[in-house]
PDB file of C-alpha atoms in Angstrom:
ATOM      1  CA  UNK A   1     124.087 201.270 183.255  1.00 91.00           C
ATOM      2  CA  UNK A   2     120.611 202.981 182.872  1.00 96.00           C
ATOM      3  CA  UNK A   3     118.308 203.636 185.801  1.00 97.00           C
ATOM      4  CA  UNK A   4     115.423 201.442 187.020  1.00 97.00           C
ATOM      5  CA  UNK A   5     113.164 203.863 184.957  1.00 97.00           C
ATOM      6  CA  UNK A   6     114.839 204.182 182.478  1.00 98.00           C
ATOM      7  CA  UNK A   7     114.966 200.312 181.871  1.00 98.00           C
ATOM      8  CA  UNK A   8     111.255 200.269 182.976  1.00 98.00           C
ATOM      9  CA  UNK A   9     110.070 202.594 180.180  1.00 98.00           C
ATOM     10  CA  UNK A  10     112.413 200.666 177.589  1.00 98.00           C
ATOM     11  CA  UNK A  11     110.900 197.616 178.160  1.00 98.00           C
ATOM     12  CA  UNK A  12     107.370 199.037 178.622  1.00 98.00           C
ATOM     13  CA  UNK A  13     107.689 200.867 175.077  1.00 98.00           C
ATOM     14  CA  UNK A  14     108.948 197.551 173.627  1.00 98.00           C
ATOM     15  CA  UNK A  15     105.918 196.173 175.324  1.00 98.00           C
ATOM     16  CA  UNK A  16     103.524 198.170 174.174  1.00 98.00           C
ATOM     17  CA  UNK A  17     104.715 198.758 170.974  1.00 98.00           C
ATOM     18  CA  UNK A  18     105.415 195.268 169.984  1.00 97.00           C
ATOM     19  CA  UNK A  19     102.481 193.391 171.449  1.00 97.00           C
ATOM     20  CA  UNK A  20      99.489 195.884 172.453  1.00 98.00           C
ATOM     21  CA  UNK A  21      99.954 198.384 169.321  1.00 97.00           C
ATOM     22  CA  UNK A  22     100.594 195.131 166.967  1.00 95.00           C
ATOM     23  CA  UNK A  23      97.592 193.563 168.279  1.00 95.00           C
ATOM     24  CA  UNK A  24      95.250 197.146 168.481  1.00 95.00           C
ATOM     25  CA  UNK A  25      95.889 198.357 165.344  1.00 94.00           C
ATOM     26  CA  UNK A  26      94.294 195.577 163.441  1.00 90.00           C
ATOM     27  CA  UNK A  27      90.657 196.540 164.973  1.00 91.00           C
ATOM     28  CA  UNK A  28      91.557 200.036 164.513  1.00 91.00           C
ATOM     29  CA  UNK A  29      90.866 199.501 160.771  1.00 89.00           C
ATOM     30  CA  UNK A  30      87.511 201.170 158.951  1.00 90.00           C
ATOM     31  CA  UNK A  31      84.751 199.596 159.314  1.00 89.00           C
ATOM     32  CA  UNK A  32      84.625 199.140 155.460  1.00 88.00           C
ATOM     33  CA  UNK A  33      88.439 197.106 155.682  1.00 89.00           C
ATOM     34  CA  UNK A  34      87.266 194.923 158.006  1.00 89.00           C
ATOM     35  CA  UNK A  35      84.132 193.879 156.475  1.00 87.00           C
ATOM     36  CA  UNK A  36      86.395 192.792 153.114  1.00 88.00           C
ATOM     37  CA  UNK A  37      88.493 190.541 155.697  1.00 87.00           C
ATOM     38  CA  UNK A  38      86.772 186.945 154.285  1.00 88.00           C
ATOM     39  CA  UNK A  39      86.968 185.856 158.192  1.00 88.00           C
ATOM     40  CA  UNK A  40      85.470 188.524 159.353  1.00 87.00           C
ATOM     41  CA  UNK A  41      83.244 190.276 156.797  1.00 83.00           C
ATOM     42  CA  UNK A  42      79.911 188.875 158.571  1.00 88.00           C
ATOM     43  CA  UNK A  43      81.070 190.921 161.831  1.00 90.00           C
ATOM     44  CA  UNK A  44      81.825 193.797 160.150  1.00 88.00           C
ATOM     45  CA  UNK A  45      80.055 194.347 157.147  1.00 87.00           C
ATOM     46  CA  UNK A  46      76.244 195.751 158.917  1.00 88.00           C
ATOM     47  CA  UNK A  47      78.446 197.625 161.816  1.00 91.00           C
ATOM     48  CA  UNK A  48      77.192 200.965 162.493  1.00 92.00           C
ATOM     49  CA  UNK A  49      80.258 203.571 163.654  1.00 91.00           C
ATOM     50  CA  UNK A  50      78.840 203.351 167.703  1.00 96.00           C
ATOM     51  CA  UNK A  51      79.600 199.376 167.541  1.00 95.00           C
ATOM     52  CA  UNK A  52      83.032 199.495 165.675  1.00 93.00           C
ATOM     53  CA  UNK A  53      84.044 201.916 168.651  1.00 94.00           C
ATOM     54  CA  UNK A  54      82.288 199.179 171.570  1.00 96.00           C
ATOM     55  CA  UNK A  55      84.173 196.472 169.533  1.00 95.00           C
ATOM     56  CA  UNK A  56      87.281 199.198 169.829  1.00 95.00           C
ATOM     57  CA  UNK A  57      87.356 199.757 173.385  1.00 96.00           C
ATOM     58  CA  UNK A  58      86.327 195.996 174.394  1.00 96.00           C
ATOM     59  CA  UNK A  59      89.249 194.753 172.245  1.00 96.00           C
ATOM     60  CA  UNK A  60      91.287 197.477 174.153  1.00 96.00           C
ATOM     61  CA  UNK A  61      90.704 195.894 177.645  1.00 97.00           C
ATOM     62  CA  UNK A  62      91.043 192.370 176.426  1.00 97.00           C
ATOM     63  CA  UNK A  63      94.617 193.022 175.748  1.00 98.00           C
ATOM     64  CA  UNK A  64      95.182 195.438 178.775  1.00 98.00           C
ATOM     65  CA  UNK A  65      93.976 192.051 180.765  1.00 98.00           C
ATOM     66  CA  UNK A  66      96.110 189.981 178.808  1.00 98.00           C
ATOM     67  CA  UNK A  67      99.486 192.281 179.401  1.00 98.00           C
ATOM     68  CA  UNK A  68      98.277 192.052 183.141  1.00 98.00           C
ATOM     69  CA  UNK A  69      97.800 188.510 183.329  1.00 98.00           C
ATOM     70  CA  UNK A  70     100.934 187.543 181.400  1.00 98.00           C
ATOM     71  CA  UNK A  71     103.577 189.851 183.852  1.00 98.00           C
ATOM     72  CA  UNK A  72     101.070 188.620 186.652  1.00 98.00           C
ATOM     73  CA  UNK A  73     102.799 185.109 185.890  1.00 98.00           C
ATOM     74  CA  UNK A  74     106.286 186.319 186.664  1.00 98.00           C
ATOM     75  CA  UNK A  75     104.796 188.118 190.082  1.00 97.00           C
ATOM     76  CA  UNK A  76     103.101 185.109 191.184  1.00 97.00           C
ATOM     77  CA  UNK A  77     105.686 182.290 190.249  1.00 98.00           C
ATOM     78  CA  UNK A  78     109.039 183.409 191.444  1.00 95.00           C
ATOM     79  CA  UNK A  79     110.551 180.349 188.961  1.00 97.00           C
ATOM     80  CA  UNK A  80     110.310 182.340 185.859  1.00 97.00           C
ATOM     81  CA  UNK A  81     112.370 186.120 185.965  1.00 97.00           C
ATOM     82  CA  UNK A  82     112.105 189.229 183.471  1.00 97.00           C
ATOM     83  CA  UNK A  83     115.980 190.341 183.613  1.00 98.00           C
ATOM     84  CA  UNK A  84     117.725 193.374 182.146  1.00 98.00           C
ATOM     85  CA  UNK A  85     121.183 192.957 181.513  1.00 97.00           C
ATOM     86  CA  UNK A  86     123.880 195.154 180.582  1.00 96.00           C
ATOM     87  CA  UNK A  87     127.541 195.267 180.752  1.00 94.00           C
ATOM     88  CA  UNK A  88     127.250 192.221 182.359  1.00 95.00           C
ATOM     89  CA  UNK A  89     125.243 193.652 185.441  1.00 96.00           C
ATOM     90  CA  UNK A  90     121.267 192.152 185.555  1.00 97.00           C
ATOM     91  CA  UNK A  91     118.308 193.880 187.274  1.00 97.00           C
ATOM     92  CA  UNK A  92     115.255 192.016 187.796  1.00 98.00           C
ATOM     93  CA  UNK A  93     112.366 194.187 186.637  1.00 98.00           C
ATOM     94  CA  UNK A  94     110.499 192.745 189.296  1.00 97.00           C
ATOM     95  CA  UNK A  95     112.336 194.301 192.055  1.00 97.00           C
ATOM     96  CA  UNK A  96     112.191 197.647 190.328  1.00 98.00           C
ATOM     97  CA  UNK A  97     108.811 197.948 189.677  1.00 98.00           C
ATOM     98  CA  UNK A  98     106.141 198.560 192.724  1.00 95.00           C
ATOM     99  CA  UNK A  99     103.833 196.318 190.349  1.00 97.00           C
ATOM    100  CA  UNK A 100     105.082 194.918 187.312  1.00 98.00           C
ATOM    101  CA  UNK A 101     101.419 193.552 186.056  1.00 98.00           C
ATOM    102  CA  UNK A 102     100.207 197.283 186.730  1.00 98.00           C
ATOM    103  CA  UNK A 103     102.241 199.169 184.758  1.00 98.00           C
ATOM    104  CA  UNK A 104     100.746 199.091 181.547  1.00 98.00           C
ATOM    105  CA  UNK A 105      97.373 199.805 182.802  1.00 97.00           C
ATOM    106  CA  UNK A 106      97.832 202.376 185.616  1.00 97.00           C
ATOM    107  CA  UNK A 107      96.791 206.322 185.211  1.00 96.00           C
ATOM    108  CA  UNK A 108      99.880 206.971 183.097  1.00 97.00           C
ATOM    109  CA  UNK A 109     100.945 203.953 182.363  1.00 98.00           C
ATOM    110  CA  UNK A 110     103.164 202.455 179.646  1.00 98.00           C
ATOM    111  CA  UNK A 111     100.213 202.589 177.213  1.00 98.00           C
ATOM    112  CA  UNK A 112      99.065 205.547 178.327  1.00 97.00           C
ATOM    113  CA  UNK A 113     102.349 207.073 177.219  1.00 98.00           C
ATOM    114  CA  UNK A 114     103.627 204.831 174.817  1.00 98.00           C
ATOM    115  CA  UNK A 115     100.564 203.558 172.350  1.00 97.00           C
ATOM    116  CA  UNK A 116     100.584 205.132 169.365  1.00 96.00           C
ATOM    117  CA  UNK A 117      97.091 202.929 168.437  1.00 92.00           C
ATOM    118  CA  UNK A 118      95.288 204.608 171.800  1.00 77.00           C
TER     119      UNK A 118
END
């Protein structure tokens, strides 16, 4: 059976790479694809480069809060579980993590080292 980091960083690339870098990588489009979006062309289309990269980073923390609220729910509620299992032996990711919610977000964190969008 893997390690508790090893498991850690598996789910934390899945993480990242699944949900944050899906998400990211839509406003990480030029200024000039987003403006031909038909929802979003008013935003977009008078831009200047300074407020695509405000519009960057703010979308950035929104979904570093939203990764941190939504493993916050499995910290605060001990109901609902995040469990590895292999070869028929489960590990609560939880109880192998100091803080579960923090992990994406900390100084080297799982999008620190995982994001291919940061």
């Amino acid at each position: 059976m893997k390690n508790n980091l090893e498991i850690l960083n598996e789910f934390g690339k899945i993480l990242i790479s699944q949900v944050f870098d899906n998400q990211y990588r839509f406003i990480k489009n030029s200024i000039e694809d987003l403006s031909k979006t038909e929802e979003y062309k008013n935003l977009f289309d008078n831009m200047s480069a300074i407020q695509k990269n405000e519009i960057e980073n703010y979308t950035r923390e929104i979904l570093q809060g939203a990764l941190f609220n939504f493993l916050n729910i499995f910290e605060e509620n001990d109901e609902y579980k995040l469990i590895y299992e292999e070869e028929g032996r489960q590990v609560n990711l939880l109880e192998i993590s100091e803080m579960l919610k923090s992990e994406p977000i900390i100084e080297n964190g799982w999008i620190e080292r995982f994001s291919k969008e940061k």
